[in-house]
mmCIF file of C-alpha atoms and ligand atoms in Angstrom:
data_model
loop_
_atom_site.group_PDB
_atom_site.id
_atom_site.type_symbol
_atom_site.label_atom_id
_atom_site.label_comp_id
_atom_site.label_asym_id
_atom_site.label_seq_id
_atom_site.Cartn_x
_atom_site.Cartn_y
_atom_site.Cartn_z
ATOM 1 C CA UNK A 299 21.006 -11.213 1.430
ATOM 2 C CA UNK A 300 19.426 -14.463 0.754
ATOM 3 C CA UNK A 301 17.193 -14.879 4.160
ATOM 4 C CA UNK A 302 14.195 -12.957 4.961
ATOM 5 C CA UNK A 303 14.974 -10.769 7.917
ATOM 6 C CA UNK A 304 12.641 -9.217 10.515
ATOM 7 C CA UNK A 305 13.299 -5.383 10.797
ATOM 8 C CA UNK A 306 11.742 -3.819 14.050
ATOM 9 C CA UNK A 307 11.863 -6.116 17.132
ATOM 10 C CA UNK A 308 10.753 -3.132 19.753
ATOM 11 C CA UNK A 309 7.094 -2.627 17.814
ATOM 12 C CA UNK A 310 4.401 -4.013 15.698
ATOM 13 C CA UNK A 311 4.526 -2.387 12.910
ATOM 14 C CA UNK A 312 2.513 -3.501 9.008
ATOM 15 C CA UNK A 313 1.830 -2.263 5.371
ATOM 16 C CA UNK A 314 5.458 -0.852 4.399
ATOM 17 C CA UNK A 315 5.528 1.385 2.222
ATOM 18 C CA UNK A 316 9.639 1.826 0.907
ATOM 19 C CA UNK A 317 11.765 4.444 -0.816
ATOM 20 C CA UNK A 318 15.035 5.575 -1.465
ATOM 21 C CA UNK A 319 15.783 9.500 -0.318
ATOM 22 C CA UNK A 320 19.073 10.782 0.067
ATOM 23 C CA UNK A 321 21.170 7.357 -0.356
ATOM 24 C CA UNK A 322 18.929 5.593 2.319
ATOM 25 C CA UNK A 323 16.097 3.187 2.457
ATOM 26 C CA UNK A 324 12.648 5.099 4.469
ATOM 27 C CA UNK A 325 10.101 3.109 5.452
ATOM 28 C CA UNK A 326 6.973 3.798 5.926
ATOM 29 C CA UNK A 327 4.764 1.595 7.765
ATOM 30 C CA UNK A 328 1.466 1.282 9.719
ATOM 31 C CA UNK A 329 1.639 1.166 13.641
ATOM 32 C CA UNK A 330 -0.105 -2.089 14.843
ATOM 33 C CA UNK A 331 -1.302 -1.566 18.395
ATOM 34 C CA UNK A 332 -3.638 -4.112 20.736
ATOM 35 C CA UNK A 333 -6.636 -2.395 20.907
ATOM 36 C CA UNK A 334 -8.374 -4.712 22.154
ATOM 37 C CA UNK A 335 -11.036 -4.671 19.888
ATOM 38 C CA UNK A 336 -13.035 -8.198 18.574
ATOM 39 C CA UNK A 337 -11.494 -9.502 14.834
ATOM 40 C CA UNK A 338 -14.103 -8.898 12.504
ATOM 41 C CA UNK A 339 -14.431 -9.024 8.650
ATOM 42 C CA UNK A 340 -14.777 -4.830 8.571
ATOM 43 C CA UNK A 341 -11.147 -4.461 10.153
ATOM 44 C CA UNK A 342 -11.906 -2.774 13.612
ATOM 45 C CA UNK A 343 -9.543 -4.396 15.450
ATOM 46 C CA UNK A 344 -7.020 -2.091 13.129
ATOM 47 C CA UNK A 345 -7.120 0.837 15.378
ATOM 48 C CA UNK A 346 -3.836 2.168 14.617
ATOM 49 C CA UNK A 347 -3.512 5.760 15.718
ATOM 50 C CA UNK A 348 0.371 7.078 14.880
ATOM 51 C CA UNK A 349 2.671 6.533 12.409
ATOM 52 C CA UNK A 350 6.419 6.229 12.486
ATOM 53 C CA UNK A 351 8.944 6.476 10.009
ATOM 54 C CA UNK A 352 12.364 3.981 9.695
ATOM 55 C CA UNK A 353 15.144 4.164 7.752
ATOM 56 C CA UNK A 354 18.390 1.922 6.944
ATOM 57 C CA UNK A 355 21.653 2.719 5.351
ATOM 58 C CA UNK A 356 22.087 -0.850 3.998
ATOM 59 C CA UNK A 357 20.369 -3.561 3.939
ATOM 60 C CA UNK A 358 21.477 -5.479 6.406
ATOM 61 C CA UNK A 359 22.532 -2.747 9.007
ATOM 62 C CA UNK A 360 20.914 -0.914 11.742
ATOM 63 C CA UNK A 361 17.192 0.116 11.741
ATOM 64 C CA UNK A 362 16.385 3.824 12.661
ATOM 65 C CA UNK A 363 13.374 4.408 14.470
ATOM 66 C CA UNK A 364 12.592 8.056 13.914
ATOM 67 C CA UNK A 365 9.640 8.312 16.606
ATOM 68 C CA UNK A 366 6.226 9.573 15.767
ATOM 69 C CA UNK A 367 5.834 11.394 12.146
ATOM 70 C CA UNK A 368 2.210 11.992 12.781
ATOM 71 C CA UNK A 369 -0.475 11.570 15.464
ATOM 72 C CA UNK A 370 -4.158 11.147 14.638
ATOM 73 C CA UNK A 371 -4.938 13.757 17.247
ATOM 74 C CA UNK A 372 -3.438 16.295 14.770
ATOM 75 C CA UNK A 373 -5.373 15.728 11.875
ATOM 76 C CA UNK A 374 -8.609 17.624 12.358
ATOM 77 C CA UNK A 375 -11.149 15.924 10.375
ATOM 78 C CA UNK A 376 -9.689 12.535 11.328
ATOM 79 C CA UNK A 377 -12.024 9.855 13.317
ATOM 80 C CA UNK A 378 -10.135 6.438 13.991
ATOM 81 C CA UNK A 379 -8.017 4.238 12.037
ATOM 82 C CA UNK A 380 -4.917 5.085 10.731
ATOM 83 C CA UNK A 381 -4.025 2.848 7.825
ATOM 84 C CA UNK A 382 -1.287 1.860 5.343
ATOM 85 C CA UNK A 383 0.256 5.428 4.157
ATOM 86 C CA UNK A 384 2.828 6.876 1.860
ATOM 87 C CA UNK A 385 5.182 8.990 1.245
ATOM 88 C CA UNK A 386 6.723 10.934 -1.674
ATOM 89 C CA UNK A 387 9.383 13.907 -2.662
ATOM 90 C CA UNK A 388 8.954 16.739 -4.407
ATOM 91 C CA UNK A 389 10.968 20.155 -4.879
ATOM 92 C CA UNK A 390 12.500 20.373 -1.193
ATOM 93 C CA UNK A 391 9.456 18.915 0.315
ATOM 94 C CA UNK A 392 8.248 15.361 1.400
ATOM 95 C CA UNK A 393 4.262 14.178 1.257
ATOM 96 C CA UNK A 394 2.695 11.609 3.945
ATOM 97 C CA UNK A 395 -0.558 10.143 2.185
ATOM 98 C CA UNK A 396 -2.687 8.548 4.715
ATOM 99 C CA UNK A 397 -5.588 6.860 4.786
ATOM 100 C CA UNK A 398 -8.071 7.208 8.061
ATOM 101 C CA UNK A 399 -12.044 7.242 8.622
ATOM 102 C CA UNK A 400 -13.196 11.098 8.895
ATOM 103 C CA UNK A 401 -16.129 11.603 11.946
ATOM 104 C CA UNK A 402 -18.451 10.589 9.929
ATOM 105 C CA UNK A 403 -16.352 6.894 9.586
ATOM 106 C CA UNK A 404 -16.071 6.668 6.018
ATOM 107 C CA UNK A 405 -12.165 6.295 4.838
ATOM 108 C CA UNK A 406 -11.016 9.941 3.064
ATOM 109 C CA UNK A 407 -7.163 10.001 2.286
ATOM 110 C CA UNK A 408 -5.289 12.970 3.546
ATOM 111 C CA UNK A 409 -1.404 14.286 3.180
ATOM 112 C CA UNK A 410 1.036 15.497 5.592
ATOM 113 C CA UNK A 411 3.390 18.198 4.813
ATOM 114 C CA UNK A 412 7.330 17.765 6.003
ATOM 115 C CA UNK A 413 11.035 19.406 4.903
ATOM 116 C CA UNK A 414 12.668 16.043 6.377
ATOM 117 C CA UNK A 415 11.967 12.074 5.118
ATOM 118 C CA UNK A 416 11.792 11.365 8.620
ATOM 119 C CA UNK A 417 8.770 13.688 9.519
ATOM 120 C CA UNK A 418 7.378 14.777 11.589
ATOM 121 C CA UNK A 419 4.248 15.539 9.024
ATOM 122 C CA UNK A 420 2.003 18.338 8.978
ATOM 123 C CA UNK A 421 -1.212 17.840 7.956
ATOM 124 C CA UNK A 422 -3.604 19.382 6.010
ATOM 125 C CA UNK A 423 -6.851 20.550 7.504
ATOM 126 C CA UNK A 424 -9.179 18.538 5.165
ATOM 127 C CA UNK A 425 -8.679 14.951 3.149
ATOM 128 C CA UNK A 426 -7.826 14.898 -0.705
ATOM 129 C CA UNK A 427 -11.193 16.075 -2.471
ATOM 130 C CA UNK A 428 -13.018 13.622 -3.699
ATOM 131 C CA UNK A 429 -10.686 10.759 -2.059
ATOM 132 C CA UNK A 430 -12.398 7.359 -0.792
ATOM 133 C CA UNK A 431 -11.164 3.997 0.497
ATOM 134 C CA UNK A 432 -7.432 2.818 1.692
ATOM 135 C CA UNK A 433 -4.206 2.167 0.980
ATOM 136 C CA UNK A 434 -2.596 5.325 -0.794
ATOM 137 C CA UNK A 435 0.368 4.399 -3.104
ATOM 138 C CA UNK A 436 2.356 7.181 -4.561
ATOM 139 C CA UNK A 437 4.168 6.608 -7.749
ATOM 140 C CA UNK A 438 6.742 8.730 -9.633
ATOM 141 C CA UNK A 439 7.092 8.978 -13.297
ATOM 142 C CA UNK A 440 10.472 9.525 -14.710
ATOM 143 C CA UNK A 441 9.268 13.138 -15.854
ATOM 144 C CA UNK A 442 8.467 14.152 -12.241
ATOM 145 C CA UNK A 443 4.751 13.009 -12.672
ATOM 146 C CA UNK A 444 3.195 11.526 -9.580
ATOM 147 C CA UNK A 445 0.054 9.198 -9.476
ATOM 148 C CA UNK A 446 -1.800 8.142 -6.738
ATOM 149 C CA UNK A 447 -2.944 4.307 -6.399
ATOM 150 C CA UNK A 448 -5.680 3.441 -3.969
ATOM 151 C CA UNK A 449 -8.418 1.536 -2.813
ATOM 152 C CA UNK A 450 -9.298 -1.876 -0.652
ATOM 153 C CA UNK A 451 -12.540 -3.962 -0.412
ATOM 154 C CA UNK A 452 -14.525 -4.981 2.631
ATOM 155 C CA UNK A 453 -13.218 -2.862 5.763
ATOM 156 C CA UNK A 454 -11.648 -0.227 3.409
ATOM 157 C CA UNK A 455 -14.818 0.369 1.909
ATOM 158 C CA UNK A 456 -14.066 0.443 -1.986
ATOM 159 C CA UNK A 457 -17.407 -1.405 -2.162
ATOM 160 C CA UNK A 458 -19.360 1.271 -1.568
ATOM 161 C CA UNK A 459 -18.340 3.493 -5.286
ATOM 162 C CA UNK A 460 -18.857 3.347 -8.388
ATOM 163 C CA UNK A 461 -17.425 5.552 -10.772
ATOM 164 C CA UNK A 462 -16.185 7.600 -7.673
ATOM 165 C CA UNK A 463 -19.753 8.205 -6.007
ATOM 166 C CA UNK A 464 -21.186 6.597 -3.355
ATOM 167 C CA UNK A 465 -23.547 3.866 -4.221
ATOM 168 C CA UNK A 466 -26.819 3.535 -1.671
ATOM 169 C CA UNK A 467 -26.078 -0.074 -0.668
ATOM 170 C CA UNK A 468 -22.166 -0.979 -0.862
ATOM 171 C CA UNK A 469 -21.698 -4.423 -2.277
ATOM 172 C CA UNK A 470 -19.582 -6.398 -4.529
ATOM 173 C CA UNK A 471 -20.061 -7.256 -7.958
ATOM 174 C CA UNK A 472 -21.509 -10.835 -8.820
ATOM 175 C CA UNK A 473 -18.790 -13.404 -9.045
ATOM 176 C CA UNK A 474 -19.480 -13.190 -13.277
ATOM 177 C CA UNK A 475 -19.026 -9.422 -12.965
ATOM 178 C CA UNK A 476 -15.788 -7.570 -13.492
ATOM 179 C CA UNK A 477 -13.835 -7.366 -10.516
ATOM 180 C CA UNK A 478 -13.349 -3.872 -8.514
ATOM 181 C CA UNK A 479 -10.462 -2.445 -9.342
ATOM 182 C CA UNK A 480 -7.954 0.000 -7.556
ATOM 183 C CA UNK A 481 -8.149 3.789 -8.879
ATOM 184 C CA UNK A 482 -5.557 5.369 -9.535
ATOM 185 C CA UNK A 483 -5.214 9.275 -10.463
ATOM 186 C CA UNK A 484 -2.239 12.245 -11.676
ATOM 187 C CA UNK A 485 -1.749 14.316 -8.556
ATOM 188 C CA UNK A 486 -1.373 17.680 -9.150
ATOM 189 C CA UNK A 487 1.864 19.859 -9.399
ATOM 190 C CA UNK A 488 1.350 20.901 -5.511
ATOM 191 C CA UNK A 489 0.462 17.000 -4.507
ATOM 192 C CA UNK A 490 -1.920 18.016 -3.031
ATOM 193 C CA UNK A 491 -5.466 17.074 -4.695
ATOM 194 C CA UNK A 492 -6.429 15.022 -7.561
ATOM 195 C CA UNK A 493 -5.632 16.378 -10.883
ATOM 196 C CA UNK A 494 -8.462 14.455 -13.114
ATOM 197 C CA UNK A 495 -11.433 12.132 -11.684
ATOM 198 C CA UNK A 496 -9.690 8.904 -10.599
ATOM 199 C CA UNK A 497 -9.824 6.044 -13.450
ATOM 200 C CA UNK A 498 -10.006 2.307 -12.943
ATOM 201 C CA UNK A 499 -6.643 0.026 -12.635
ATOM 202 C CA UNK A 500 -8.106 -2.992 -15.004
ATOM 203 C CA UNK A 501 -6.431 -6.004 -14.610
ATOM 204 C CA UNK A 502 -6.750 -8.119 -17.313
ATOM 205 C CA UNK A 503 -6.120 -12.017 -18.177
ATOM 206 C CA UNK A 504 -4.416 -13.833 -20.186
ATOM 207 C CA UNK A 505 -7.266 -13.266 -23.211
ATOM 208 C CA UNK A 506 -7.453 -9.910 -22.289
ATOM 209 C CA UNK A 507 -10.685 -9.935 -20.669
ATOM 210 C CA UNK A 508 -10.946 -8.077 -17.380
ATOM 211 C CA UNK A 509 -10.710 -10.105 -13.843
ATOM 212 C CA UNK A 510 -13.739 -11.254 -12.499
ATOM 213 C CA UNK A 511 -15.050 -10.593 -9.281
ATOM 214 C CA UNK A 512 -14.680 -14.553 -8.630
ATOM 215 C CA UNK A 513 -11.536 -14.331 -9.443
ATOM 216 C CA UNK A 514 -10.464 -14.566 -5.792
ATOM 217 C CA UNK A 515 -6.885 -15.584 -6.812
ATOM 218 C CA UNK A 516 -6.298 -12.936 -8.834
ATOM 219 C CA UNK A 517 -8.568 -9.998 -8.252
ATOM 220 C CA UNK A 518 -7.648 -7.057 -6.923
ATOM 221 C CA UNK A 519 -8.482 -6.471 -3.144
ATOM 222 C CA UNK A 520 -6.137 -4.221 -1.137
ATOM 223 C CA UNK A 521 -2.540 -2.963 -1.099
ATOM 224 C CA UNK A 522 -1.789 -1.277 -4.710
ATOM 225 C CA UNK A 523 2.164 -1.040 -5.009
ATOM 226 C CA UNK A 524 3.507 0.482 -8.574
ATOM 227 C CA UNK A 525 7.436 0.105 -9.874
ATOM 228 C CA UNK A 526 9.077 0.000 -12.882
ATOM 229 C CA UNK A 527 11.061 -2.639 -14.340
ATOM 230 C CA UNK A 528 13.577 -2.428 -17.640
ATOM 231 C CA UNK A 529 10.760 0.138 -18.483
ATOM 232 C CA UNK A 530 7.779 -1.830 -17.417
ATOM 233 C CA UNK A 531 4.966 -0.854 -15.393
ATOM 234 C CA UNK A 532 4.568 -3.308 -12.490
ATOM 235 C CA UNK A 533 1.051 -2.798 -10.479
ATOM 236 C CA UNK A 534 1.256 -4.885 -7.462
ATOM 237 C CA UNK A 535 -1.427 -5.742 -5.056
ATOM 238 C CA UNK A 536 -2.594 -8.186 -2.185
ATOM 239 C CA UNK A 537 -5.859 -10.759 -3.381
ATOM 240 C CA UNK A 538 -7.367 -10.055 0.183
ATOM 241 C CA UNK A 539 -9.071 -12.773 1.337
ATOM 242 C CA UNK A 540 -7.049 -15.406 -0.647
ATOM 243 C CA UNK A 541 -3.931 -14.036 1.212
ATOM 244 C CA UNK A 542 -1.652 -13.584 -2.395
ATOM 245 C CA UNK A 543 0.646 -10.544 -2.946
ATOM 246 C CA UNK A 544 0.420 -10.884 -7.308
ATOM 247 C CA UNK A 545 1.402 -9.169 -9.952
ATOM 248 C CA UNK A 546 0.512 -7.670 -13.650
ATOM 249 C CA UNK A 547 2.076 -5.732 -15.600
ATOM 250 C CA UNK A 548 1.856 -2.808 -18.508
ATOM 251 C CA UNK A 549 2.987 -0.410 -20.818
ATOM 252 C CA UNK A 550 1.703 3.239 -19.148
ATOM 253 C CA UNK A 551 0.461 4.086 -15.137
ATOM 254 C CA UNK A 552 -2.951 3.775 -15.663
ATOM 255 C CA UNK A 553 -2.973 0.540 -17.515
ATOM 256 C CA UNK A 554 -4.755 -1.594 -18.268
ATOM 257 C CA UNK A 555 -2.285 -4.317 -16.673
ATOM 258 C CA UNK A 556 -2.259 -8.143 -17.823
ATOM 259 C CA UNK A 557 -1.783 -10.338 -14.404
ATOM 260 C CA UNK A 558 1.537 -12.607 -14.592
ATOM 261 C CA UNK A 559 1.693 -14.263 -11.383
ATOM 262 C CA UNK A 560 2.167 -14.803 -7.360
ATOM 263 C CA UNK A 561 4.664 -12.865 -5.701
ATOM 264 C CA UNK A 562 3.985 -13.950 -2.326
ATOM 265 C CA UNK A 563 2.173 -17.162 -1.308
ATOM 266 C CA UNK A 564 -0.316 -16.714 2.160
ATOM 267 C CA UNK A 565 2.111 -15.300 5.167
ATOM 268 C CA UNK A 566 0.800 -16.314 9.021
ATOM 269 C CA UNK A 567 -1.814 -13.827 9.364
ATOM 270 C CA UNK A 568 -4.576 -12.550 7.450
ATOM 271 C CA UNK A 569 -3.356 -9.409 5.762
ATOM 272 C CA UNK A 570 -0.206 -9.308 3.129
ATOM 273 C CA UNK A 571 1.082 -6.555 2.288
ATOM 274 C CA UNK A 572 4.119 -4.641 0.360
ATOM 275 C CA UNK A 573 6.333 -2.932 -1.666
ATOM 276 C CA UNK A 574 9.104 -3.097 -4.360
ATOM 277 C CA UNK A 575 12.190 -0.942 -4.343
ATOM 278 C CA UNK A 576 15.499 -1.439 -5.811
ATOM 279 C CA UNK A 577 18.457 -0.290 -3.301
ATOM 280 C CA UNK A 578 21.910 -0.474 -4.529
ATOM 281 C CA UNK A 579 21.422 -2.562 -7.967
ATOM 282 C CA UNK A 580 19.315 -4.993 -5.879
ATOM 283 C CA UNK A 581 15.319 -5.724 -5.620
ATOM 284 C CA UNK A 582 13.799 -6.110 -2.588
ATOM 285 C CA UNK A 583 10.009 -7.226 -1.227
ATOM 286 C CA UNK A 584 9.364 -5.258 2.046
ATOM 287 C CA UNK A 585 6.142 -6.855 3.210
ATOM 288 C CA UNK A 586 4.822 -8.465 7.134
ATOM 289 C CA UNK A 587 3.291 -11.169 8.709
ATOM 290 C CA UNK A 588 2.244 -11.831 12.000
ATOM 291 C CA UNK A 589 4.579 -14.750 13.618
ATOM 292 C CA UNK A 590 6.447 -12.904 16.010
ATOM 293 C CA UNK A 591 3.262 -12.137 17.237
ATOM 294 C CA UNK A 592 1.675 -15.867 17.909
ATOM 295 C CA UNK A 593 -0.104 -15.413 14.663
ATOM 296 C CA UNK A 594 -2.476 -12.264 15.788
ATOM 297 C CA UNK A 595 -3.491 -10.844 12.313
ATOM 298 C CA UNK A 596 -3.715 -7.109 13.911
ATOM 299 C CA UNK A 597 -0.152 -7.259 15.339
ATOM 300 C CA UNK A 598 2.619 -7.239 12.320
ATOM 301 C CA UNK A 599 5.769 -7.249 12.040
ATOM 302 C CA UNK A 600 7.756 -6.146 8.855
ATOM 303 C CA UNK A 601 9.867 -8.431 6.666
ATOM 304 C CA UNK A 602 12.232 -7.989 3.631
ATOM 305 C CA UNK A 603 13.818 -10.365 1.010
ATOM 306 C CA UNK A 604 15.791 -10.617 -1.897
ATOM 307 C CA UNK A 605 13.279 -10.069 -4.862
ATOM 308 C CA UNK A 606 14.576 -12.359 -8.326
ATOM 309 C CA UNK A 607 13.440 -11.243 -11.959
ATOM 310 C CA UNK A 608 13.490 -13.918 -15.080
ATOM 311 C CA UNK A 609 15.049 -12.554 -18.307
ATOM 312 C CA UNK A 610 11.549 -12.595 -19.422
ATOM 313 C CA UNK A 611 10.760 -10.112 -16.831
ATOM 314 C CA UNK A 612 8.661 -12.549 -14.211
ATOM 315 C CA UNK A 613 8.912 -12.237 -10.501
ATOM 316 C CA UNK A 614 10.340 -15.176 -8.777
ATOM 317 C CA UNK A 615 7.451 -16.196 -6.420
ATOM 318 C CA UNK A 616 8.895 -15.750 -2.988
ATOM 319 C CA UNK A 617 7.419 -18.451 0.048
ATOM 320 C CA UNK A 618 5.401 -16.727 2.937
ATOM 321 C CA UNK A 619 6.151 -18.874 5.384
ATOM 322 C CA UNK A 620 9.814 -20.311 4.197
ATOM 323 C CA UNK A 621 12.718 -18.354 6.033
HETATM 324 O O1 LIG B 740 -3.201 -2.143 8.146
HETATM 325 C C1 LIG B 740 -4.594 -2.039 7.916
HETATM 326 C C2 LIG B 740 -4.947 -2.649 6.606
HETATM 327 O O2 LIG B 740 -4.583 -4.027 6.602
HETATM 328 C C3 LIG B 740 -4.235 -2.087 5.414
HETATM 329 O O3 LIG B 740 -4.670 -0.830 5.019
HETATM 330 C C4 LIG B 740 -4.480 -3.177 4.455
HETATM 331 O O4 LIG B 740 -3.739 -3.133 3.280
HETATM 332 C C5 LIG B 740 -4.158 -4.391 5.297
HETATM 333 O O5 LIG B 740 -2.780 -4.662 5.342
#
């Protein structure tokens, strides 16, 4: 496959989320909508309220659209704004992770309970304890381990903690400052909660010394995708309001991870977005961007390509707008 390829003509759909169950490629993605609602720096016009779930037997074959896996009206602490979600397998079961604002609109991230890939997902009837912010990523450790990657500035609130607890006025660092950093904590054997107080994903550069908040071209900002590579930890993440999908890597899930590069350069639309998964001896980038859509940043479409590694284990920086 050497062209990018559009996957889901009939929808907008953003933020996939991949992974190989039972021989097959599931996708996970967020359900774009036009809600009508002004653009703003906060994310409101991102009123997504359903999920579905895809799959593909190869990667250049048909796309299944498996309907709704989960309505917000069925989650019953849930407010608005269903966001980039997750899923995962364990023992028989599979686990949605969601992101959504509770009543009181701050983000919480819940899970959905299903026998099937495909949903649909059953909720549970409160969010993670102790969860904030967006954009779950689930991550499975060769021993059966699972770790949970989250958190997104601006609109997906990650601003607002420190050292997991609400702060009184939500605010980034100063641009000398260390940068925010995605969390990232061992679920427990159920998947259900947090098994330990999330820790910081510290990014660091090439002296070692942690991003700074500055840092727009590197710092983390939304999006958190882990994989392994020839034993490698790869944490993967979008730069936000620079528009990069980047890269670092390390030795162990928690880090800390030394940034090596671009994976993405700026796709038409504001958001970028991904994930990593290697189908049939072959790496691919499922990410979106917002051209089939005459460039409106809340209605995305999702994309995959070919992903290249170096011998030296460097990502081959892909072109957002080349097709
Ligand atoms: O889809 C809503 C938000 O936009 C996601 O949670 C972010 O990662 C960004 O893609």
């Amino acid at each position: 496959m050497e062209k990018k390829r559009y996957l889901v003509d009939h929808s907008f759909m953003a933020d996939p989320a991949v992974h190989v169950f039972d021989g097959k490629l599931y996708i996970y993605p967020s359900h774009d909508i036009e809600s009508g609602i002004p653009e703003n720096d906060l994310g409101d016009h991102f009123d997504m309220r359903d999920y579905h779930v895809f799959s593909m037997e190869s990667i250049d074959g048909a796309v299944t659209d498996h309907g709704v896996s989960l309505d917000i009206k069925e989650i019953p602490w849930a407010g608005r704004q269903l966001w980039d979600s997750d899923a995962a397998y364990r023992d028989g079961m599979y686990y949605l992770y969601f992101p959504v604002k509770d009543k009181t609109d701050i983000f919480r991230i819940g899970v959905a309970l299903s026998d099937r890939p495909e949903g649909p997902f059953v909720p549970q009837q409160a969010p993670i304890k102790g969860s904030y912010s967006i954009d779950p990523c689930v991550f499975r450790e060769e021993d059966g381990t699972h770790f949970i990657y989250f958190g997104g500035l601006w609109g997906g609130q990650l601003q607002r903690y420190r050292e997991n607890k609400a702060i009184e006025c939500g605010h980034e660092p100063e641009v000398d400052e260390p940068a925010l950093t995605a969390r990232v904590a061992r679920l427990t054997d159920d998947m259900l909660e947090f098994a330990e107080a999330p820790r910081s994903v510290v990014i660091l550069d090439e002296n070692g010394t942690p991003l700074k908040a500055g840092d727009h071209e590197r710092r983390f900002f939304e999006a958190s995708w882990m994989h392994q590579y020839n034993g490698v930890y790869y944490f993967s993440y979008s730069t936000g309001n620079t528009h990069l999908l980047c890269y670092a890597t390390g030795d162990n899930p928690y880090g800390p991870f030394t940034y090596r590069g671009v994976i993405l350069t700026p796709v038409v639309g504001w958001t970028t977005h991904h994930s990593i998964v290697e189908f049939k001896g072959k790496w691919y980038l499922f990410h979106h961007d917002s051209v089939p859509s005459g460039g409106r940043t809340w209605l995305r479409s999702l994309k995959v390509a070919e992903l290249h590694y170096l011998p030296d284990g460097t990502i081959q920086t892909l072109s957002g707008t080349d097709e």
